[in-house]
């Protein structure tokens, strides 16, 4: 058997440079000293998760700078090989989003929203043993917050809808693409230290994504473009009318377009007179998600073709990012469904009702709490999170004695 610690340094360097996931780098560095040296901490701000204050030049007069932060969506699970008995399946997975704006200080967030989980349960572990858990990185999101001139003003208010990040060749420089409040695209390049508004806008843009190392953007009609670092725009899909909001999602190397259909819902609208409700604050108008349609990009045809069945895949539509996962990895639900941030819910609703589920097989849509087993993917943390950590702690205490 080959001695892993004796692998050539240049080969280790090539492997290390291909590791994008934070935990893959940590595991690589934990093998031995030579592997640790080959994967030295990256100077890339994307790897560190902390960025310098970004200027407002070219995009806003209402702020003196912007704070950019990175959040990572993880799927935790018990390795199947460590099930307690041969006839017992491993517990389902658990989704969480981790924010680390300050070194060694992490916050847990709802994976599909901007809500932070506080307070944590009393038995929630302060340290997770990654050797005792299966950890998959499902996606990243970048959130841009503006810093106001006004003392005590709206510091930290989310100024942009969504930001996508591209690390450039030298790893120290990066580019951002976002949707400006005007509906136009805006790009920031760290080397130029200013924002540029892209004037291409037949219709306001709905979503942006980084796909195979390129910026993609879709507008409200489904017209989709690739945005170059030179601010040039290349049409890659014609308009695909339908739906009220569009999301771009990467799934198994393919780019999907998800159309969300909304319906205006009026509480206490016994007479059906919607116009009058807008003038009466005793009533509550809200938009409800009623269905979805999914399309796959066919770039050669410059078209979006409808997808009826996602197979084993599950799509997640969040406030600031989209991602997909295998139902086999999730373990708690079947494939061919969509989880989404149910933003029409009234303020103060419980966390479980903030997430909706759409079953593409049946066409049925409903709150997370209506789907047995699915809620285990979200908050509160499952019992096995604390129990697995307790096992490790007990072993450590036994060794110490």
Tab-separated table of C-alpha atoms in Angstrom:
chain	number	residue	atom	x	y	z
A	1	UNK	CA	0.000	0.000	0.000
A	2	UNK	CA	1.332	3.433	-0.909
A	3	UNK	CA	2.480	5.731	1.867
A	4	UNK	CA	0.127	8.692	1.571
A	5	UNK	CA	2.476	11.031	3.410
A	6	UNK	CA	5.105	10.461	0.699
A	7	UNK	CA	3.021	11.759	-2.196
A	8	UNK	CA	4.922	14.254	-4.410
A	9	UNK	CA	4.559	17.858	-3.299
A	10	UNK	CA	3.515	19.092	-6.760
A	11	UNK	CA	0.737	16.470	-6.954
A	12	UNK	CA	-0.539	17.445	-3.487
A	13	UNK	CA	-0.568	21.072	-4.591
A	14	UNK	CA	-2.658	20.261	-7.662
A	15	UNK	CA	-5.185	18.356	-5.536
A	16	UNK	CA	-5.350	21.086	-2.880
A	17	UNK	CA	-6.071	23.801	-5.453
A	18	UNK	CA	-9.130	21.890	-6.638
A	19	UNK	CA	-10.701	21.790	-3.188
A	20	UNK	CA	-13.418	24.417	-3.041
A	21	UNK	CA	-15.362	23.258	0.009
A	22	UNK	CA	-14.102	24.590	3.334
A	23	UNK	CA	-14.445	21.260	5.123
A	24	UNK	CA	-12.696	19.390	2.327
A	25	UNK	CA	-9.701	21.675	2.885
A	26	UNK	CA	-9.805	21.070	6.645
A	27	UNK	CA	-9.946	17.306	6.178
A	28	UNK	CA	-7.141	17.417	3.605
A	29	UNK	CA	-4.921	19.402	5.989
A	30	UNK	CA	-5.626	16.976	8.862
A	31	UNK	CA	-4.045	13.943	7.126
A	32	UNK	CA	-0.407	14.749	7.935
A	33	UNK	CA	2.107	17.599	8.036
A	34	UNK	CA	3.053	17.380	4.345
A	35	UNK	CA	-0.617	17.564	3.319
A	36	UNK	CA	-1.140	20.467	5.721
A	37	UNK	CA	1.709	22.384	4.087
A	38	UNK	CA	0.353	21.690	0.602
A	39	UNK	CA	-3.007	23.246	1.481
A	40	UNK	CA	-1.939	26.365	3.330
A	41	UNK	CA	-4.753	28.773	4.256
A	42	UNK	CA	-5.838	30.576	1.110
A	43	UNK	CA	-5.505	34.362	0.818
A	44	UNK	CA	-8.762	34.352	-1.126
A	45	UNK	CA	-11.429	36.436	0.638
A	46	UNK	CA	-13.977	33.843	-0.501
A	47	UNK	CA	-12.229	31.122	1.495
A	48	UNK	CA	-11.858	33.383	4.535
A	49	UNK	CA	-15.479	34.476	4.368
A	50	UNK	CA	-14.553	38.032	5.400
A	51	UNK	CA	-14.143	40.940	3.035
A	52	UNK	CA	-12.947	44.551	3.166
A	53	UNK	CA	-15.521	47.333	3.192
A	54	UNK	CA	-16.648	47.901	-0.396
A	55	UNK	CA	-17.045	51.425	-1.800
A	56	UNK	CA	-20.326	52.951	-2.972
A	57	UNK	CA	-18.794	54.628	-6.029
A	58	UNK	CA	-21.029	54.188	-9.064
A	59	UNK	CA	-24.060	52.705	-7.342
A	60	UNK	CA	-25.366	54.646	-4.332
A	61	UNK	CA	-25.321	58.048	-2.676
A	62	UNK	CA	-27.215	56.796	0.362
A	63	UNK	CA	-24.323	54.860	1.889
A	64	UNK	CA	-20.633	55.416	2.463
A	65	UNK	CA	-19.752	51.770	1.984
A	66	UNK	CA	-20.949	48.173	1.848
A	67	UNK	CA	-20.266	45.164	4.010
A	68	UNK	CA	-20.158	41.830	2.176
A	69	UNK	CA	-20.519	38.581	4.084
A	70	UNK	CA	-20.525	34.941	3.073
A	71	UNK	CA	-22.821	32.236	4.422
A	72	UNK	CA	-22.530	28.485	3.756
A	73	UNK	CA	-25.366	25.954	3.610
A	74	UNK	CA	-24.475	22.559	5.080
A	75	UNK	CA	-26.178	19.191	5.212
A	76	UNK	CA	-25.216	17.217	8.313
A	77	UNK	CA	-25.906	13.539	8.769
A	78	UNK	CA	-24.751	10.400	10.547
A	79	UNK	CA	-22.591	8.283	8.220
A	80	UNK	CA	-24.594	5.255	7.085
A	81	UNK	CA	-21.744	2.950	8.081
A	82	UNK	CA	-22.227	4.052	11.696
A	83	UNK	CA	-25.898	3.130	12.096
A	84	UNK	CA	-26.512	1.541	15.469
A	85	UNK	CA	-27.722	-1.774	14.007
A	86	UNK	CA	-27.642	-3.448	10.567
A	87	UNK	CA	-31.418	-3.269	10.153
A	88	UNK	CA	-31.700	0.348	11.268
A	89	UNK	CA	-31.354	3.189	8.794
A	90	UNK	CA	-29.331	6.249	9.701
A	91	UNK	CA	-31.272	9.320	10.845
A	92	UNK	CA	-32.272	11.898	8.298
A	93	UNK	CA	-30.116	14.889	7.440
A	94	UNK	CA	-30.191	18.350	8.967
A	95	UNK	CA	-29.874	21.586	6.983
A	96	UNK	CA	-28.363	24.728	8.409
A	97	UNK	CA	-26.714	27.933	7.244
A	98	UNK	CA	-23.569	29.185	8.964
A	99	UNK	CA	-22.498	32.818	9.034
A	100	UNK	CA	-18.978	33.722	10.155
A	101	UNK	CA	-18.433	37.465	9.898
A	102	UNK	CA	-16.138	37.546	12.914
A	103	UNK	CA	-13.272	35.027	13.286
A	104	UNK	CA	-14.269	32.023	15.424
A	105	UNK	CA	-17.751	33.420	15.984
A	106	UNK	CA	-20.462	31.626	14.050
A	107	UNK	CA	-24.207	32.138	13.841
A	108	UNK	CA	-26.782	29.586	12.696
A	109	UNK	CA	-29.450	30.750	10.265
A	110	UNK	CA	-32.507	29.311	8.583
A	111	UNK	CA	-31.118	27.791	5.341
A	112	UNK	CA	-33.812	29.497	3.209
A	113	UNK	CA	-34.138	32.869	4.909
A	114	UNK	CA	-32.201	35.586	6.728
A	115	UNK	CA	-33.546	34.590	10.162
A	116	UNK	CA	-30.988	33.735	12.826
A	117	UNK	CA	-31.701	30.907	15.261
A	118	UNK	CA	-31.671	32.288	18.806
A	119	UNK	CA	-31.541	31.139	21.465
A	120	UNK	CA	-29.963	27.758	20.852
A	121	UNK	CA	-31.333	24.741	22.737
A	122	UNK	CA	-29.598	24.076	26.059
A	123	UNK	CA	-28.270	20.710	24.873
A	124	UNK	CA	-27.023	22.034	21.539
A	125	UNK	CA	-23.298	21.205	21.218
A	126	UNK	CA	-20.826	24.054	21.094
A	127	UNK	CA	-18.397	21.869	19.126
A	128	UNK	CA	-19.296	19.414	16.360
A	129	UNK	CA	-16.980	16.479	15.704
A	130	UNK	CA	-16.795	16.376	11.920
A	131	UNK	CA	-15.208	12.914	12.009
A	132	UNK	CA	-18.405	11.673	13.608
A	133	UNK	CA	-20.735	13.333	11.079
A	134	UNK	CA	-21.222	13.387	7.348
A	135	UNK	CA	-20.885	16.989	6.142
A	136	UNK	CA	-21.875	18.175	2.672
A	137	UNK	CA	-21.617	21.762	1.459
A	138	UNK	CA	-24.710	22.406	-0.656
A	139	UNK	CA	-24.194	26.056	-1.503
A	140	UNK	CA	-23.033	29.525	-0.588
A	141	UNK	CA	-24.668	32.904	-0.470
A	142	UNK	CA	-23.239	36.407	-0.313
A	143	UNK	CA	-25.168	39.186	1.358
A	144	UNK	CA	-24.455	42.858	0.753
A	145	UNK	CA	-25.408	45.296	3.497
A	146	UNK	CA	-25.113	49.035	3.226
A	147	UNK	CA	-23.631	51.293	5.906
A	148	UNK	CA	-25.626	54.493	6.327
A	149	UNK	CA	-24.436	58.038	6.946
A	150	UNK	CA	-27.166	58.608	9.502
A	151	UNK	CA	-26.132	57.814	13.086
A	152	UNK	CA	-28.412	55.100	14.353
A	153	UNK	CA	-29.905	54.844	10.868
A	154	UNK	CA	-30.442	51.776	8.734
A	155	UNK	CA	-27.000	50.261	9.172
A	156	UNK	CA	-27.066	46.661	8.041
A	157	UNK	CA	-30.245	46.965	6.015
A	158	UNK	CA	-30.183	44.574	3.038
A	159	UNK	CA	-29.696	46.949	0.144
A	160	UNK	CA	-29.467	44.462	-2.720
A	161	UNK	CA	-31.719	41.559	-3.601
A	162	UNK	CA	-28.946	39.052	-4.169
A	163	UNK	CA	-25.185	39.010	-4.761
A	164	UNK	CA	-23.147	36.357	-6.580
A	165	UNK	CA	-19.392	36.074	-6.215
A	166	UNK	CA	-16.649	35.100	-8.671
A	167	UNK	CA	-13.077	34.570	-7.489
A	168	UNK	CA	-10.662	35.682	-10.210
A	169	UNK	CA	-7.514	33.889	-11.321
A	170	UNK	CA	-5.090	35.258	-8.752
A	171	UNK	CA	-7.511	34.434	-5.879
A	172	UNK	CA	-7.029	37.857	-4.293
A	173	UNK	CA	-9.333	39.689	-6.705
A	174	UNK	CA	-13.017	39.036	-7.139
A	175	UNK	CA	-16.093	40.250	-8.989
A	176	UNK	CA	-19.687	40.614	-7.808
A	177	UNK	CA	-22.931	40.711	-9.751
A	178	UNK	CA	-26.188	41.872	-8.228
A	179	UNK	CA	-29.553	43.336	-9.123
A	180	UNK	CA	-29.729	47.071	-8.468
A	181	UNK	CA	-32.885	48.574	-6.971
A	182	UNK	CA	-33.682	49.863	-10.473
A	183	UNK	CA	-33.910	46.279	-11.760
A	184	UNK	CA	-30.679	46.640	-13.752
A	185	UNK	CA	-27.584	44.537	-13.203
A	186	UNK	CA	-24.630	46.001	-11.318
A	187	UNK	CA	-21.070	44.636	-11.208
A	188	UNK	CA	-18.210	45.309	-8.816
A	189	UNK	CA	-14.612	44.346	-9.559
A	190	UNK	CA	-12.212	44.558	-6.644
A	191	UNK	CA	-9.342	45.678	-8.858
A	192	UNK	CA	-11.300	48.698	-10.096
A	193	UNK	CA	-12.857	49.487	-6.680
A	194	UNK	CA	-16.093	50.806	-8.139
A	195	UNK	CA	-19.522	49.619	-9.261
A	196	UNK	CA	-20.736	49.659	-12.853
A	197	UNK	CA	-24.417	49.666	-13.830
A	198	UNK	CA	-25.120	47.531	-16.903
A	199	UNK	CA	-27.648	49.329	-19.064
A	200	UNK	CA	-29.073	46.203	-20.738
A	201	UNK	CA	-32.613	45.889	-19.339
A	202	UNK	CA	-35.504	45.056	-21.666
A	203	UNK	CA	-37.265	43.950	-18.468
A	204	UNK	CA	-36.184	44.157	-14.792
A	205	UNK	CA	-34.011	41.255	-13.723
A	206	UNK	CA	-35.306	38.632	-11.289
A	207	UNK	CA	-32.284	36.497	-10.417
A	208	UNK	CA	-28.536	36.026	-10.875
A	209	UNK	CA	-26.332	32.977	-10.390
A	210	UNK	CA	-22.755	31.794	-10.893
A	211	UNK	CA	-22.859	28.767	-13.182
A	212	UNK	CA	-19.721	26.982	-14.436
A	213	UNK	CA	-17.572	30.024	-13.690
A	214	UNK	CA	-19.809	32.557	-15.475
A	215	UNK	CA	-22.400	35.090	-14.363
A	216	UNK	CA	-25.951	34.306	-15.540
A	217	UNK	CA	-28.989	36.557	-15.130
A	218	UNK	CA	-32.680	36.118	-15.923
A	219	UNK	CA	-35.263	38.854	-16.212
A	220	UNK	CA	-38.973	38.764	-15.441
A	221	UNK	CA	-39.802	37.410	-18.913
A	222	UNK	CA	-37.348	34.507	-18.761
A	223	UNK	CA	-34.851	36.176	-21.099
A	224	UNK	CA	-31.472	34.886	-19.907
A	225	UNK	CA	-27.994	36.301	-20.476
A	226	UNK	CA	-24.371	35.624	-19.626
A	227	UNK	CA	-22.622	38.706	-18.235
A	228	UNK	CA	-18.914	39.087	-18.952
A	229	UNK	CA	-16.345	40.837	-16.821
A	230	UNK	CA	-16.148	43.447	-19.592
A	231	UNK	CA	-19.831	44.226	-18.814
A	232	UNK	CA	-20.864	42.674	-22.116
A	233	UNK	CA	-24.133	40.724	-22.243
A	234	UNK	CA	-24.686	37.608	-24.383
A	235	UNK	CA	-28.211	36.263	-24.921
A	236	UNK	CA	-28.379	32.529	-24.203
A	237	UNK	CA	-32.157	31.968	-23.895
A	238	UNK	CA	-35.139	33.812	-25.314
A	239	UNK	CA	-38.049	34.967	-23.181
A	240	UNK	CA	-40.167	32.298	-21.529
A	241	UNK	CA	-43.280	34.118	-20.357
A	242	UNK	CA	-45.209	32.855	-17.361
A	243	UNK	CA	-44.970	32.977	-13.600
A	244	UNK	CA	-44.534	35.940	-11.263
A	245	UNK	CA	-40.959	35.390	-10.070
A	246	UNK	CA	-38.102	33.450	-11.593
A	247	UNK	CA	-35.228	31.605	-9.913
A	248	UNK	CA	-32.057	30.117	-11.382
A	249	UNK	CA	-30.878	26.857	-9.802
A	250	UNK	CA	-27.907	24.609	-10.570
A	251	UNK	CA	-28.662	20.899	-10.328
A	252	UNK	CA	-26.219	18.136	-11.257
A	253	UNK	CA	-24.353	20.320	-13.729
A	254	UNK	CA	-27.504	21.668	-15.395
A	255	UNK	CA	-29.036	25.132	-15.133
A	256	UNK	CA	-32.723	25.167	-14.241
A	257	UNK	CA	-35.259	27.964	-14.317
A	258	UNK	CA	-38.056	27.823	-11.744
A	259	UNK	CA	-41.201	29.872	-12.299
A	260	UNK	CA	-43.055	30.772	-9.127
A	261	UNK	CA	-46.758	31.595	-9.523
A	262	UNK	CA	-48.344	33.884	-6.970
A	263	UNK	CA	-51.951	34.686	-6.172
A	264	UNK	CA	-53.247	37.736	-4.324
A	265	UNK	CA	-54.894	36.564	-1.133
A	266	UNK	CA	-57.142	38.881	0.873
A	267	UNK	CA	-58.109	38.049	4.416
A	268	UNK	CA	-61.720	38.802	5.304
A	269	UNK	CA	-62.545	39.641	1.700
A	270	UNK	CA	-66.109	38.379	1.997
A	271	UNK	CA	-67.389	40.488	-0.890
A	272	UNK	CA	-64.439	39.870	-3.190
A	273	UNK	CA	-63.708	43.572	-3.657
A	274	UNK	CA	-59.892	43.541	-3.727
A	275	UNK	CA	-59.495	47.193	-4.692
A	276	UNK	CA	-61.250	48.385	-1.551
A	277	UNK	CA	-58.989	46.319	0.675
A	278	UNK	CA	-55.953	48.356	-0.300
A	279	UNK	CA	-57.625	51.383	1.237
A	280	UNK	CA	-58.676	49.656	4.436
A	281	UNK	CA	-55.915	48.858	6.906
A	282	UNK	CA	-58.230	46.520	8.795
A	283	UNK	CA	-57.629	43.967	6.035
A	284	UNK	CA	-54.422	42.220	5.131
A	285	UNK	CA	-53.387	41.730	1.500
A	286	UNK	CA	-50.662	39.206	0.854
A	287	UNK	CA	-49.286	37.144	-2.014
A	288	UNK	CA	-49.385	33.387	-1.727
A	289	UNK	CA	-47.368	30.896	-3.732
A	290	UNK	CA	-49.748	28.578	-5.586
A	291	UNK	CA	-47.599	26.531	-7.988
A	292	UNK	CA	-44.260	26.164	-9.824
A	293	UNK	CA	-42.962	25.195	-13.236
A	294	UNK	CA	-39.397	24.031	-13.897
A	295	UNK	CA	-37.365	24.388	-17.105
A	296	UNK	CA	-33.947	23.179	-18.255
A	297	UNK	CA	-31.614	25.410	-20.256
A	298	UNK	CA	-30.950	24.211	-23.799
A	299	UNK	CA	-28.216	26.624	-24.757
A	300	UNK	CA	-27.847	25.532	-28.370
A	301	UNK	CA	-31.565	26.143	-28.898
A	302	UNK	CA	-31.478	29.340	-26.813
A	303	UNK	CA	-34.567	28.076	-25.045
A	304	UNK	CA	-35.941	26.814	-21.750
A	305	UNK	CA	-37.564	23.359	-22.043
A	306	UNK	CA	-40.057	22.300	-19.390
A	307	UNK	CA	-39.055	19.563	-16.938
A	308	UNK	CA	-41.851	17.418	-15.517
A	309	UNK	CA	-39.776	15.181	-13.269
A	310	UNK	CA	-36.645	16.050	-11.265
A	311	UNK	CA	-36.054	12.418	-10.371
A	312	UNK	CA	-34.027	12.143	-7.163
A	313	UNK	CA	-33.327	15.878	-6.989
A	314	UNK	CA	-34.796	18.366	-4.532
A	315	UNK	CA	-34.652	22.123	-5.204
A	316	UNK	CA	-34.335	24.813	-2.533
A	317	UNK	CA	-35.292	28.436	-3.233
A	318	UNK	CA	-34.003	30.841	-0.586
A	319	UNK	CA	-34.048	34.586	-0.080
A	320	UNK	CA	-30.409	34.990	-1.118
A	321	UNK	CA	-29.429	31.729	-2.789
A	322	UNK	CA	-30.731	28.612	-4.510
A	323	UNK	CA	-29.303	25.108	-4.344
A	324	UNK	CA	-30.224	21.481	-4.935
A	325	UNK	CA	-29.591	18.159	-3.234
A	326	UNK	CA	-30.129	14.460	-3.684
A	327	UNK	CA	-33.102	12.992	-1.824
A	328	UNK	CA	-30.864	10.030	-0.960
A	329	UNK	CA	-28.506	12.375	0.896
A	330	UNK	CA	-31.360	14.206	2.602
A	331	UNK	CA	-32.912	10.870	3.713
A	332	UNK	CA	-35.991	12.632	5.111
A	333	UNK	CA	-37.949	13.162	1.907
A	334	UNK	CA	-38.457	11.947	-1.626
A	335	UNK	CA	-37.181	13.649	-4.753
A	336	UNK	CA	-39.064	15.715	-7.324
A	337	UNK	CA	-40.094	18.452	-4.909
A	338	UNK	CA	-39.282	22.102	-4.170
A	339	UNK	CA	-38.698	23.766	-0.807
A	340	UNK	CA	-39.107	27.533	-0.821
A	341	UNK	CA	-39.116	30.550	1.463
A	342	UNK	CA	-42.810	31.190	2.030
A	343	UNK	CA	-42.527	34.950	2.353
A	344	UNK	CA	-46.255	35.650	2.313
A	345	UNK	CA	-46.637	34.400	5.875
A	346	UNK	CA	-47.576	37.077	8.410
A	347	UNK	CA	-44.897	38.391	10.707
A	348	UNK	CA	-44.497	36.390	13.896
A	349	UNK	CA	-45.440	33.024	12.384
A	350	UNK	CA	-43.563	29.969	13.637
A	351	UNK	CA	-40.394	28.990	11.794
A	352	UNK	CA	-41.898	25.794	10.355
A	353	UNK	CA	-44.603	27.739	8.499
A	354	UNK	CA	-42.057	30.040	6.865
A	355	UNK	CA	-41.080	27.214	4.521
A	356	UNK	CA	-43.373	25.824	1.844
A	357	UNK	CA	-43.154	22.524	-0.038
A	358	UNK	CA	-44.284	21.840	-3.604
A	359	UNK	CA	-44.678	18.217	-4.685
A	360	UNK	CA	-44.180	18.042	-8.459
A	361	UNK	CA	-45.760	14.572	-8.617
A	362	UNK	CA	-49.099	15.642	-7.180
A	363	UNK	CA	-48.986	19.384	-7.850
A	364	UNK	CA	-49.883	19.955	-4.190
A	365	UNK	CA	-48.367	22.850	-2.288
A	366	UNK	CA	-48.449	23.448	1.441
A	367	UNK	CA	-46.548	24.493	4.575
A	368	UNK	CA	-43.635	22.407	5.789
A	369	UNK	CA	-45.538	21.222	8.846
A	370	UNK	CA	-48.039	19.381	6.619
A	371	UNK	CA	-45.318	17.036	5.310
A	372	UNK	CA	-44.405	14.373	7.848
A	373	UNK	CA	-40.656	13.877	8.129
A	374	UNK	CA	-39.698	16.893	6.022
A	375	UNK	CA	-39.593	19.249	9.001
A	376	UNK	CA	-36.699	17.217	10.448
A	377	UNK	CA	-34.485	18.833	7.840
A	378	UNK	CA	-34.969	22.225	9.458
A	379	UNK	CA	-35.194	23.783	12.914
A	380	UNK	CA	-35.147	22.636	15.690
A	381	UNK	CA	-32.023	20.478	15.451
A	382	UNK	CA	-32.711	16.728	15.569
A	383	UNK	CA	-31.967	14.782	18.732
A	384	UNK	CA	-29.112	12.871	17.138
A	385	UNK	CA	-27.037	16.064	16.773
A	386	UNK	CA	-26.656	16.276	20.554
A	387	UNK	CA	-26.410	12.504	21.045
A	388	UNK	CA	-23.604	12.007	18.523
A	389	UNK	CA	-21.618	14.802	20.151
A	390	UNK	CA	-22.283	13.324	23.612
A	391	UNK	CA	-20.798	10.015	22.467
A	392	UNK	CA	-17.591	11.780	21.475
A	393	UNK	CA	-17.492	13.762	24.714
A	394	UNK	CA	-17.952	10.576	26.776
A	395	UNK	CA	-15.091	8.872	24.951
A	396	UNK	CA	-12.827	11.863	25.575
A	397	UNK	CA	-13.697	11.875	29.269
A	398	UNK	CA	-13.050	8.134	29.496
A	399	UNK	CA	-9.597	8.570	27.938
A	400	UNK	CA	-8.823	11.416	30.327
A	401	UNK	CA	-9.670	9.213	33.347
